[in-house]
Amino acid sequence: MWLNNRGLLAGVFFIVVGLFVSVYGQRWNFGSFTRMGPAFLPVVLGFTLAGLGVGVVIEGLRRPEPLPAIEWRSLFFVSAGIIVFAMLARAGLVYATFLAALVASYAEPNSRLLSRVLASVVITGLVALVFVKGLGVRLPLL
Amino acid sequence: MELFNGLKLGWEVASAYDSLLYCLFGVTLGMLVGVIPGIGVLAAISLLLPLTFGMNEVHAIIMLAGVYYGTRYGGSTASILLNLPGDTASAVTCLDGYPMARQGKAALALFMTAIASLFGATFGFVVLMFSGPGIAEYALRFGPAEYCALMLLGLVAAATMSSRSISKGLAMVMLGLILGLVGTDITTGVQRYTFGLFNLSDGISLIVLAMGIFGLSEVIISARHADSQRRKPEISLRSMLPNRGEMRMSILPAFRGAAVGSFFGALPGTGSTIASFVSYALETKVSRTPDRFGNGALEGIVAPESANNAAIQTAFIPTLTLGIPGDAVMALILGALIINGVTPGPLMIENQPEIFWGVLVSLIIGNVILLILNVPLIRVWTSLLLIPYRYLFPLIGICVAIGAYSASNNVFDIYFVAGFGLAGYLMVVLGLPIAPLILGFVLSPLLEQTLRRALLISGGDYGIFLRSPISATLLAVTAILLVVIVVLRWRGSPAN
C-alpha cells in the first residue's frame, strides 16, 4: 500500500469526494422520482463517483503506476504569482502585473534578477497595452 | 431549384464589396482576440455588439458571425501553441494540438485547423442546403428524454476516449457533473455546495475552470523544463503543408467530424462544444491506433475543428428558423438580430432570404479569408514559440489571471483559477484525464434539466427512455459502447 501509487491515490480522492458530496447533499430535499429535488442528482452522482473510485483503487492495486516527480517549486511560485496578482489587481494593474510576473518567474531557478525584472517590465507594458487600452478590461492601471 | 436560388442569392449578398469588408473585419478582429489566452468568443462578441447598432442587419450578422469563428480559430491557435483554450470548444484542440506543437509541428497543426474549419463549414452548408427545413422538423422530435439520452451518450463517449482507464474517465465525468451543479439550482432556487460563498452562487465559471485546469497546470508543469522538452518549431512555408500521408489520414476524420458537427449544430440547445468532444471521442474509437491520441495525432485536431465549424453552420438553422439559439454565442447573435429589427422564426427563410442565405455563404467565405490571412500569420504565431519559455510563462499566467477576472469582473475568480490550476496539476500528477471533466461540467445543467423534465412528463416512470425510439437507440448505443470498451480493455490487459 505504498503511497506512490497513482491509481490508489486517485481512487481514494474520488471516494472521499464522492462520499462528501452525497452526505453533504442530503441536507436538501431529495424529492421523488417524479419531482427530482435539488439533492437528487448530487447524491446519486456522489455515490456513483465513490463507487467508481473503488474501481480506480482496484485498478491501481492491480496495475500500479508510480507518481511522477512533483514540481514543488513551480507549483509554489506560479500559484503565488497568481495570488499576488489577485490581491493587487484592484489597486493597479501595473503593480499587480509587475510583481506577479516577478514572483512567478522564480519558478525558473536559473535566471538572473536583472533579466527577471526586465521581463516583468516588458510583460507589464504588453499587458497594459493589450488588455486595458486595447480590450477595455475594467481594472485601474495605476 | 429553390435551394440553388438560395445559394445564388447568398453568394450575391455575401460577395458584395461591403459584406466582404465586414466579414474581413469581423474575422480578423475575432482571430486576434481569440488568440489571447482566456479571451473567448463571448467576450469578443460582447465587445463588438454595440458596433452593430445602425448597421444594415445583413452586415451586422456577417460581421458577428465572422467574429465568432474568427475567435474560435484564434482560440485554437492559443490551444495549440500554449495549451490555453480560448473557450471550451477549443479545449479539445489542446489535447492533440499542443503535443503537436511540442513536437515542432505547430505550423502544420495551425494550417490543418484552418483547412478543417473550411471543410466543416462547407460540409455544414451543403447539409443545410439539402435539408434545412427537414432538419428543423427532425430536431423538434427531440424531447427531454431524447436529449437526456444524447447527453449520456456524449458523456460516456468522452469518458472512454482516454485510452487509459475507463473508471478514471467515468469518474472524471462524474466529478465534472458534480462541479457543474455548484451554485444556485435554477428550478428550486436552492444554493448547492456554495458553502456560504456569495461568489459561488452563480456557479463556477467555465472559463475559470478550463483556463485553470488546462492552462495554469500546464504552466506549472512546463515552467522549468519547457525549453528542453520542446522541439524548435519549423516555420517554413513547406512545414505548414501536410504531406501526402497526412492528407490521407485527415480526410475521413474531417468527414466524420463534419457529420457529427452538422448533427449537433442542428439540435437546438447543443452546439459546437459537444460536437467537438463527441467528434474527438469518435475518432479515438474508430482509429486503429488509438494510443496516438493525446500525443499529437493529426486526426485529433482535424475532426473536432471540422465538427466545430459544421456545427456553427447548422446551428444557424434552429437559431434563425426556430429562434432557439444553440449556445450562448448564438443567443447573442440572435439578440443582435432582434435589436436590428429582424425577427427570426420559421418565416425567415421566406421573408428575408437574403439574411439567411447571405449569412450562410459568408461563413464559407469567412473561412477562406481565415485561411488566406493565416498563411503568413502562422509564421508569426509559431515564431512566438521561439521565445524562451522562462519569459513567456509569467505572461501566460498573467493572461490567465486577467482572463479569469474578465469572466465576470470579479477578483475572486482569480483566486479560483489559481485553485483550479493546482487541481489541474494534481490531476495530471495522478494521471486523470481532464477532458471528460470539462464535458461533464458543461453538460451538467442540461442533463439535470432534461432528466427532470423527462421524469416530470412521464410521472416518474423511467420507461419513457425506452419507449421513444430515438432515446432507446441512443441508450442502446451507449450501452454497447461501454460493453465493447470494457471487453476490449479486459482482453487487452493480459497482453499488457
PDB file of C-alpha atoms in Angstrom, chain B residues 2-210:
ATOM      1  CA  GLU B   2     -35.236  26.631 -54.637  1.00  0.00           C
ATOM      2  CA  LEU B   3     -32.031  25.665 -52.910  1.00  0.00           C
ATOM      3  CA  PHE B   4     -29.812  26.785 -55.694  1.00  0.00           C
ATOM      4  CA  ASN B   5     -31.657  30.047 -55.859  1.00  0.00           C
ATOM      5  CA  GLY B   6     -30.844  30.416 -52.229  1.00  0.00           C
ATOM      6  CA  LEU B   7     -27.211  29.683 -52.898  1.00  0.00           C
ATOM      7  CA  LYS B   8     -27.137  32.231 -55.674  1.00  0.00           C
ATOM      8  CA  LEU B   9     -28.818  34.836 -53.532  1.00  0.00           C
ATOM      9  CA  GLY B  10     -26.472  34.118 -50.679  1.00  0.00           C
ATOM     10  CA  TRP B  11     -23.476  34.434 -52.932  1.00  0.00           C
ATOM     11  CA  GLU B  12     -24.683  37.751 -54.272  1.00  0.00           C
ATOM     12  CA  VAL B  13     -25.207  39.104 -50.817  1.00  0.00           C
ATOM     13  CA  ALA B  14     -22.080  37.733 -49.237  1.00  0.00           C
ATOM     14  CA  SER B  15     -19.684  38.590 -52.003  1.00  0.00           C
ATOM     15  CA  ALA B  16     -20.829  42.158 -52.273  1.00  0.00           C
ATOM     16  CA  TYR B  17     -17.968  44.508 -51.637  1.00  0.00           C
ATOM     17  CA  ASP B  18     -19.127  45.849 -48.297  1.00  0.00           C
ATOM     18  CA  SER B  19     -20.222  42.448 -46.984  1.00  0.00           C
ATOM     19  CA  LEU B  20     -16.754  41.197 -47.716  1.00  0.00           C
ATOM     20  CA  LEU B  21     -15.296  44.100 -45.852  1.00  0.00           C
ATOM     21  CA  TYR B  22     -17.376  43.475 -42.764  1.00  0.00           C
ATOM     22  CA  CYS B  23     -16.595  39.804 -42.950  1.00  0.00           C
ATOM     23  CA  LEU B  24     -12.897  40.549 -43.158  1.00  0.00           C
ATOM     24  CA  PHE B  25     -13.121  42.945 -40.259  1.00  0.00           C
ATOM     25  CA  GLY B  26     -15.045  40.524 -38.097  1.00  0.00           C
ATOM     26  CA  VAL B  27     -12.822  37.586 -38.880  1.00  0.00           C
ATOM     27  CA  THR B  28      -9.588  39.470 -38.289  1.00  0.00           C
ATOM     28  CA  LEU B  29     -10.751  41.011 -35.069  1.00  0.00           C
ATOM     29  CA  GLY B  30     -12.137  37.740 -33.854  1.00  0.00           C
ATOM     30  CA  MET B  31      -8.921  35.947 -34.614  1.00  0.00           C
ATOM     31  CA  LEU B  32      -6.743  38.495 -32.861  1.00  0.00           C
ATOM     32  CA  VAL B  33      -8.942  38.495 -29.811  1.00  0.00           C
ATOM     33  CA  GLY B  34      -9.245  34.735 -29.817  1.00  0.00           C
ATOM     34  CA  VAL B  35      -5.502  34.218 -29.785  1.00  0.00           C
ATOM     35  CA  ILE B  36      -5.204  35.959 -26.467  1.00  0.00           C
ATOM     36  CA  PRO B  37      -5.491  33.161 -23.982  1.00  0.00           C
ATOM     37  CA  GLY B  38      -8.560  33.306 -21.926  1.00  0.00           C
ATOM     38  CA  ILE B  39     -10.482  35.733 -24.062  1.00  0.00           C
ATOM     39  CA  GLY B  40     -13.144  33.790 -25.852  1.00  0.00           C
ATOM     40  CA  VAL B  41     -15.987  34.166 -28.235  1.00  0.00           C
ATOM     41  CA  LEU B  42     -18.419  35.645 -25.765  1.00  0.00           C
ATOM     42  CA  ALA B  43     -16.079  38.438 -24.762  1.00  0.00           C
ATOM     43  CA  ALA B  44     -15.281  39.279 -28.356  1.00  0.00           C
ATOM     44  CA  ILE B  45     -18.886  39.355 -29.485  1.00  0.00           C
ATOM     45  CA  SER B  46     -19.982  41.365 -26.499  1.00  0.00           C
ATOM     46  CA  LEU B  47     -17.316  43.905 -27.307  1.00  0.00           C
ATOM     47  CA  LEU B  48     -18.464  44.296 -30.871  1.00  0.00           C
ATOM     48  CA  LEU B  49     -22.188  44.130 -30.370  1.00  0.00           C
ATOM     49  CA  PRO B  50     -22.590  47.896 -29.876  1.00  0.00           C
ATOM     50  CA  LEU B  51     -20.897  48.484 -33.191  1.00  0.00           C
ATOM     51  CA  THR B  52     -23.716  46.758 -34.947  1.00  0.00           C
ATOM     52  CA  PHE B  53     -26.327  49.280 -33.984  1.00  0.00           C
ATOM     53  CA  GLY B  54     -27.284  51.242 -37.015  1.00  0.00           C
ATOM     54  CA  MET B  55     -25.665  48.789 -39.343  1.00  0.00           C
ATOM     55  CA  ASN B  56     -27.530  47.024 -42.062  1.00  0.00           C
ATOM     56  CA  GLU B  57     -28.658  43.767 -40.445  1.00  0.00           C
ATOM     57  CA  VAL B  58     -27.061  41.519 -43.021  1.00  0.00           C
ATOM     58  CA  HIS B  59     -23.735  43.211 -42.476  1.00  0.00           C
ATOM     59  CA  ALA B  60     -24.229  43.034 -38.748  1.00  0.00           C
ATOM     60  CA  ILE B  61     -24.634  39.289 -38.629  1.00  0.00           C
ATOM     61  CA  ILE B  62     -21.981  38.689 -41.209  1.00  0.00           C
ATOM     62  CA  MET B  63     -19.579  40.614 -39.041  1.00  0.00           C
ATOM     63  CA  LEU B  64     -20.657  38.933 -35.822  1.00  0.00           C
ATOM     64  CA  ALA B  65     -20.540  35.513 -37.398  1.00  0.00           C
ATOM     65  CA  GLY B  66     -17.080  36.360 -38.643  1.00  0.00           C
ATOM     66  CA  VAL B  67     -16.071  37.291 -35.115  1.00  0.00           C
ATOM     67  CA  TYR B  68     -17.488  34.001 -33.908  1.00  0.00           C
ATOM     68  CA  TYR B  69     -15.452  31.642 -35.989  1.00  0.00           C
ATOM     69  CA  GLY B  70     -12.512  34.007 -36.141  1.00  0.00           C
ATOM     70  CA  THR B  71     -12.368  33.859 -32.369  1.00  0.00           C
ATOM     71  CA  ARG B  72     -12.735  30.097 -32.489  1.00  0.00           C
ATOM     72  CA  TYR B  73      -9.783  29.861 -34.792  1.00  0.00           C
ATOM     73  CA  GLY B  74      -7.781  32.204 -32.615  1.00  0.00           C
ATOM     74  CA  GLY B  75      -8.748  30.097 -29.633  1.00  0.00           C
ATOM     75  CA  SER B  76      -7.477  27.018 -31.433  1.00  0.00           C
ATOM     76  CA  THR B  77      -4.238  28.860 -32.089  1.00  0.00           C
ATOM     77  CA  ALA B  78      -3.838  29.505 -28.366  1.00  0.00           C
ATOM     78  CA  SER B  79      -4.770  25.905 -27.628  1.00  0.00           C
ATOM     79  CA  ILE B  80      -2.167  24.542 -29.984  1.00  0.00           C
ATOM     80  CA  LEU B  81       0.629  26.893 -29.052  1.00  0.00           C
ATOM     81  CA  LEU B  82       0.042  27.331 -25.363  1.00  0.00           C
ATOM     82  CA  ASN B  83      -2.426  24.703 -24.192  1.00  0.00           C
ATOM     83  CA  LEU B  84      -4.684  27.568 -23.210  1.00  0.00           C
ATOM     84  CA  PRO B  85      -8.125  27.200 -24.686  1.00  0.00           C
ATOM     85  CA  GLY B  86      -9.877  30.446 -25.515  1.00  0.00           C
ATOM     86  CA  ASP B  87     -13.167  28.734 -24.936  1.00  0.00           C
ATOM     87  CA  THR B  88     -14.485  25.225 -24.423  1.00  0.00           C
ATOM     88  CA  ALA B  89     -14.750  24.120 -27.993  1.00  0.00           C
ATOM     89  CA  SER B  90     -11.070  24.898 -28.370  1.00  0.00           C
ATOM     90  CA  ALA B  91     -10.284  22.801 -25.316  1.00  0.00           C
ATOM     91  CA  VAL B  92     -10.425  19.637 -27.371  1.00  0.00           C
ATOM     92  CA  THR B  93      -7.839  21.055 -29.745  1.00  0.00           C
ATOM     93  CA  CYS B  94      -5.415  21.263 -26.814  1.00  0.00           C
ATOM     94  CA  LEU B  95      -5.415  17.508 -26.436  1.00  0.00           C
ATOM     95  CA  ASP B  96      -3.507  16.757 -29.597  1.00  0.00           C
ATOM     96  CA  GLY B  97      -2.677  20.218 -30.886  1.00  0.00           C
ATOM     97  CA  TYR B  98      -0.392  21.099 -28.016  1.00  0.00           C
ATOM     98  CA  PRO B  99       1.570  17.841 -28.200  1.00  0.00           C
ATOM     99  CA  MET B 100       1.968  18.503 -31.901  1.00  0.00           C
ATOM    100  CA  ALA B 101       3.404  21.913 -31.120  1.00  0.00           C
ATOM    101  CA  ARG B 102       5.762  20.360 -28.606  1.00  0.00           C
ATOM    102  CA  GLN B 103       6.977  18.082 -31.372  1.00  0.00           C
ATOM    103  CA  GLY B 104       7.734  21.086 -33.534  1.00  0.00           C
ATOM    104  CA  LYS B 105       4.716  20.631 -35.764  1.00  0.00           C
ATOM    105  CA  ALA B 106       2.852  23.751 -34.714  1.00  0.00           C
ATOM    106  CA  ALA B 107       2.680  25.211 -38.204  1.00  0.00           C
ATOM    107  CA  LEU B 108       1.156  22.039 -39.585  1.00  0.00           C
ATOM    108  CA  ALA B 109      -1.359  21.938 -36.778  1.00  0.00           C
ATOM    109  CA  LEU B 110      -2.401  25.523 -37.340  1.00  0.00           C
ATOM    110  CA  PHE B 111      -2.687  25.098 -41.064  1.00  0.00           C
ATOM    111  CA  MET B 112      -4.726  21.911 -40.817  1.00  0.00           C
ATOM    112  CA  THR B 113      -7.002  23.594 -38.334  1.00  0.00           C
ATOM    113  CA  ALA B 114      -7.812  26.253 -40.887  1.00  0.00           C
ATOM    114  CA  ILE B 115      -8.363  23.698 -43.625  1.00  0.00           C
ATOM    115  CA  ALA B 116     -10.519  21.511 -41.424  1.00  0.00           C
ATOM    116  CA  SER B 117     -12.575  24.513 -40.392  1.00  0.00           C
ATOM    117  CA  LEU B 118     -13.176  25.452 -44.003  1.00  0.00           C
ATOM    118  CA  PHE B 119     -14.116  21.888 -44.804  1.00  0.00           C
ATOM    119  CA  GLY B 120     -16.510  21.679 -41.915  1.00  0.00           C
ATOM    120  CA  ALA B 121     -18.175  24.946 -42.815  1.00  0.00           C
ATOM    121  CA  THR B 122     -18.645  23.860 -46.414  1.00  0.00           C
ATOM    122  CA  PHE B 123     -19.979  20.461 -45.414  1.00  0.00           C
ATOM    123  CA  GLY B 124     -22.342  22.055 -42.957  1.00  0.00           C
ATOM    124  CA  PHE B 125     -23.527  24.379 -45.658  1.00  0.00           C
ATOM    125  CA  VAL B 126     -24.223  21.537 -48.059  1.00  0.00           C
ATOM    126  CA  VAL B 127     -26.160  19.725 -45.349  1.00  0.00           C
ATOM    127  CA  LEU B 128     -28.076  22.903 -44.780  1.00  0.00           C
ATOM    128  CA  MET B 129     -28.841  23.383 -48.427  1.00  0.00           C
ATOM    129  CA  PHE B 130     -30.291  19.985 -48.857  1.00  0.00           C
ATOM    130  CA  SER B 131     -32.163  19.563 -45.684  1.00  0.00           C
ATOM    131  CA  GLY B 132     -32.690  22.909 -43.988  1.00  0.00           C
ATOM    132  CA  PRO B 133     -36.372  22.677 -43.170  1.00  0.00           C
ATOM    133  CA  GLY B 134     -36.193  18.910 -42.763  1.00  0.00           C
ATOM    134  CA  ILE B 135     -33.567  19.278 -40.092  1.00  0.00           C
ATOM    135  CA  ALA B 136     -35.657  21.719 -38.142  1.00  0.00           C
ATOM    136  CA  GLU B 137     -38.535  19.286 -38.183  1.00  0.00           C
ATOM    137  CA  TYR B 138     -36.401  16.366 -37.099  1.00  0.00           C
ATOM    138  CA  ALA B 139     -34.829  18.432 -34.382  1.00  0.00           C
ATOM    139  CA  LEU B 140     -38.223  19.169 -32.951  1.00  0.00           C
ATOM    140  CA  ARG B 141     -38.735  15.489 -32.318  1.00  0.00           C
ATOM    141  CA  PHE B 142     -36.065  15.625 -29.659  1.00  0.00           C
ATOM    142  CA  GLY B 143     -37.848  15.951 -26.389  1.00  0.00           C
ATOM    143  CA  PRO B 144     -36.287  15.934 -22.929  1.00  0.00           C
ATOM    144  CA  ALA B 145     -35.897  12.160 -22.813  1.00  0.00           C
ATOM    145  CA  GLU B 146     -34.084  12.123 -26.136  1.00  0.00           C
ATOM    146  CA  TYR B 147     -31.804  14.969 -25.109  1.00  0.00           C
ATOM    147  CA  CYS B 148     -31.021  13.239 -21.851  1.00  0.00           C
ATOM    148  CA  ALA B 149     -30.108  10.042 -23.636  1.00  0.00           C
ATOM    149  CA  LEU B 150     -27.976  12.016 -26.067  1.00  0.00           C
ATOM    150  CA  MET B 151     -26.128  13.729 -23.225  1.00  0.00           C
ATOM    151  CA  LEU B 152     -25.480  10.368 -21.655  1.00  0.00           C
ATOM    152  CA  LEU B 153     -24.035   9.036 -24.865  1.00  0.00           C
ATOM    153  CA  GLY B 154     -21.826  12.068 -25.205  1.00  0.00           C
ATOM    154  CA  LEU B 155     -20.595  11.750 -21.643  1.00  0.00           C
ATOM    155  CA  VAL B 156     -19.829   8.058 -21.894  1.00  0.00           C
ATOM    156  CA  ALA B 157     -18.067   8.666 -25.182  1.00  0.00           C
ATOM    157  CA  ALA B 158     -15.989  11.387 -23.561  1.00  0.00           C
ATOM    158  CA  ALA B 159     -15.208   9.190 -20.570  1.00  0.00           C
ATOM    159  CA  THR B 160     -13.957   6.377 -22.726  1.00  0.00           C
ATOM    160  CA  MET B 161     -11.953   8.473 -25.084  1.00  0.00           C
ATOM    161  CA  SER B 162      -8.871   8.469 -22.940  1.00  0.00           C
ATOM    162  CA  SER B 163      -7.011   5.369 -23.861  1.00  0.00           C
ATOM    163  CA  ARG B 164      -6.083   4.566 -20.343  1.00  0.00           C
ATOM    164  CA  SER B 165      -8.685   3.776 -17.770  1.00  0.00           C
ATOM    165  CA  ILE B 166     -12.453   3.811 -18.161  1.00  0.00           C
ATOM    166  CA  SER B 167     -13.075   4.037 -14.464  1.00  0.00           C
ATOM    167  CA  LYS B 168     -10.896   7.114 -14.286  1.00  0.00           C
ATOM    168  CA  GLY B 169     -12.639   8.595 -17.315  1.00  0.00           C
ATOM    169  CA  LEU B 170     -16.101   7.954 -15.935  1.00  0.00           C
ATOM    170  CA  ALA B 171     -15.073   9.221 -12.531  1.00  0.00           C
ATOM    171  CA  MET B 172     -13.834  12.453 -14.097  1.00  0.00           C
ATOM    172  CA  VAL B 173     -17.132  12.820 -15.907  1.00  0.00           C
ATOM    173  CA  MET B 174     -18.926  12.411 -12.564  1.00  0.00           C
ATOM    174  CA  LEU B 175     -16.641  14.963 -10.981  1.00  0.00           C
ATOM    175  CA  GLY B 176     -17.342  17.379 -13.798  1.00  0.00           C
ATOM    176  CA  LEU B 177     -21.074  16.820 -13.476  1.00  0.00           C
ATOM    177  CA  ILE B 178     -20.861  17.476  -9.757  1.00  0.00           C
ATOM    178  CA  LEU B 179     -18.829  20.644 -10.247  1.00  0.00           C
ATOM    179  CA  GLY B 180     -21.432  21.781 -12.703  1.00  0.00           C
ATOM    180  CA  LEU B 181     -24.065  21.512 -10.010  1.00  0.00           C
ATOM    181  CA  VAL B 182     -22.328  24.012  -7.777  1.00  0.00           C
ATOM    182  CA  GLY B 183     -24.350  27.164  -7.495  1.00  0.00           C
ATOM    183  CA  THR B 184     -27.987  28.046  -7.421  1.00  0.00           C
ATOM    184  CA  ASP B 185     -30.321  25.379  -8.692  1.00  0.00           C
ATOM    185  CA  ILE B 186     -32.456  27.067 -11.303  1.00  0.00           C
ATOM    186  CA  THR B 187     -35.575  25.083 -10.642  1.00  0.00           C
ATOM    187  CA  THR B 188     -35.706  25.236  -6.893  1.00  0.00           C
ATOM    188  CA  GLY B 189     -33.524  28.181  -6.017  1.00  0.00           C
ATOM    189  CA  VAL B 190     -31.501  26.141  -3.550  1.00  0.00           C
ATOM    190  CA  GLN B 191     -27.828  27.020  -3.209  1.00  0.00           C
ATOM    191  CA  ARG B 192     -25.824  23.910  -3.710  1.00  0.00           C
ATOM    192  CA  TYR B 193     -22.266  23.417  -2.476  1.00  0.00           C
ATOM    193  CA  THR B 194     -21.635  27.115  -2.234  1.00  0.00           C
ATOM    194  CA  PHE B 195     -20.618  26.885   1.435  1.00  0.00           C
ATOM    195  CA  GLY B 196     -21.915  30.353   2.017  1.00  0.00           C
ATOM    196  CA  LEU B 197     -19.628  31.896  -0.554  1.00  0.00           C
ATOM    197  CA  PHE B 198     -21.548  34.521  -2.404  1.00  0.00           C
ATOM    198  CA  ASN B 199     -19.171  34.287  -5.299  1.00  0.00           C
ATOM    199  CA  LEU B 200     -20.258  30.755  -5.963  1.00  0.00           C
ATOM    200  CA  SER B 201     -23.958  31.398  -6.144  1.00  0.00           C
ATOM    201  CA  ASP B 202     -23.778  31.687  -9.917  1.00  0.00           C
ATOM    202  CA  GLY B 203     -21.800  28.551 -10.130  1.00  0.00           C
ATOM    203  CA  ILE B 204     -18.247  28.088 -11.258  1.00  0.00           C
ATOM    204  CA  SER B 205     -17.386  29.940 -14.400  1.00  0.00           C
ATOM    205  CA  LEU B 206     -16.450  27.643 -17.236  1.00  0.00           C
ATOM    206  CA  ILE B 207     -13.684  29.862 -18.456  1.00  0.00           C
ATOM    207  CA  VAL B 208     -12.150  29.967 -14.986  1.00  0.00           C
ATOM    208  CA  LEU B 209     -12.323  26.203 -14.720  1.00  0.00           C
ATOM    209  CA  ALA B 210     -10.940  25.496 -18.169  1.00  0.00           C
TER     210      ALA B 210
END
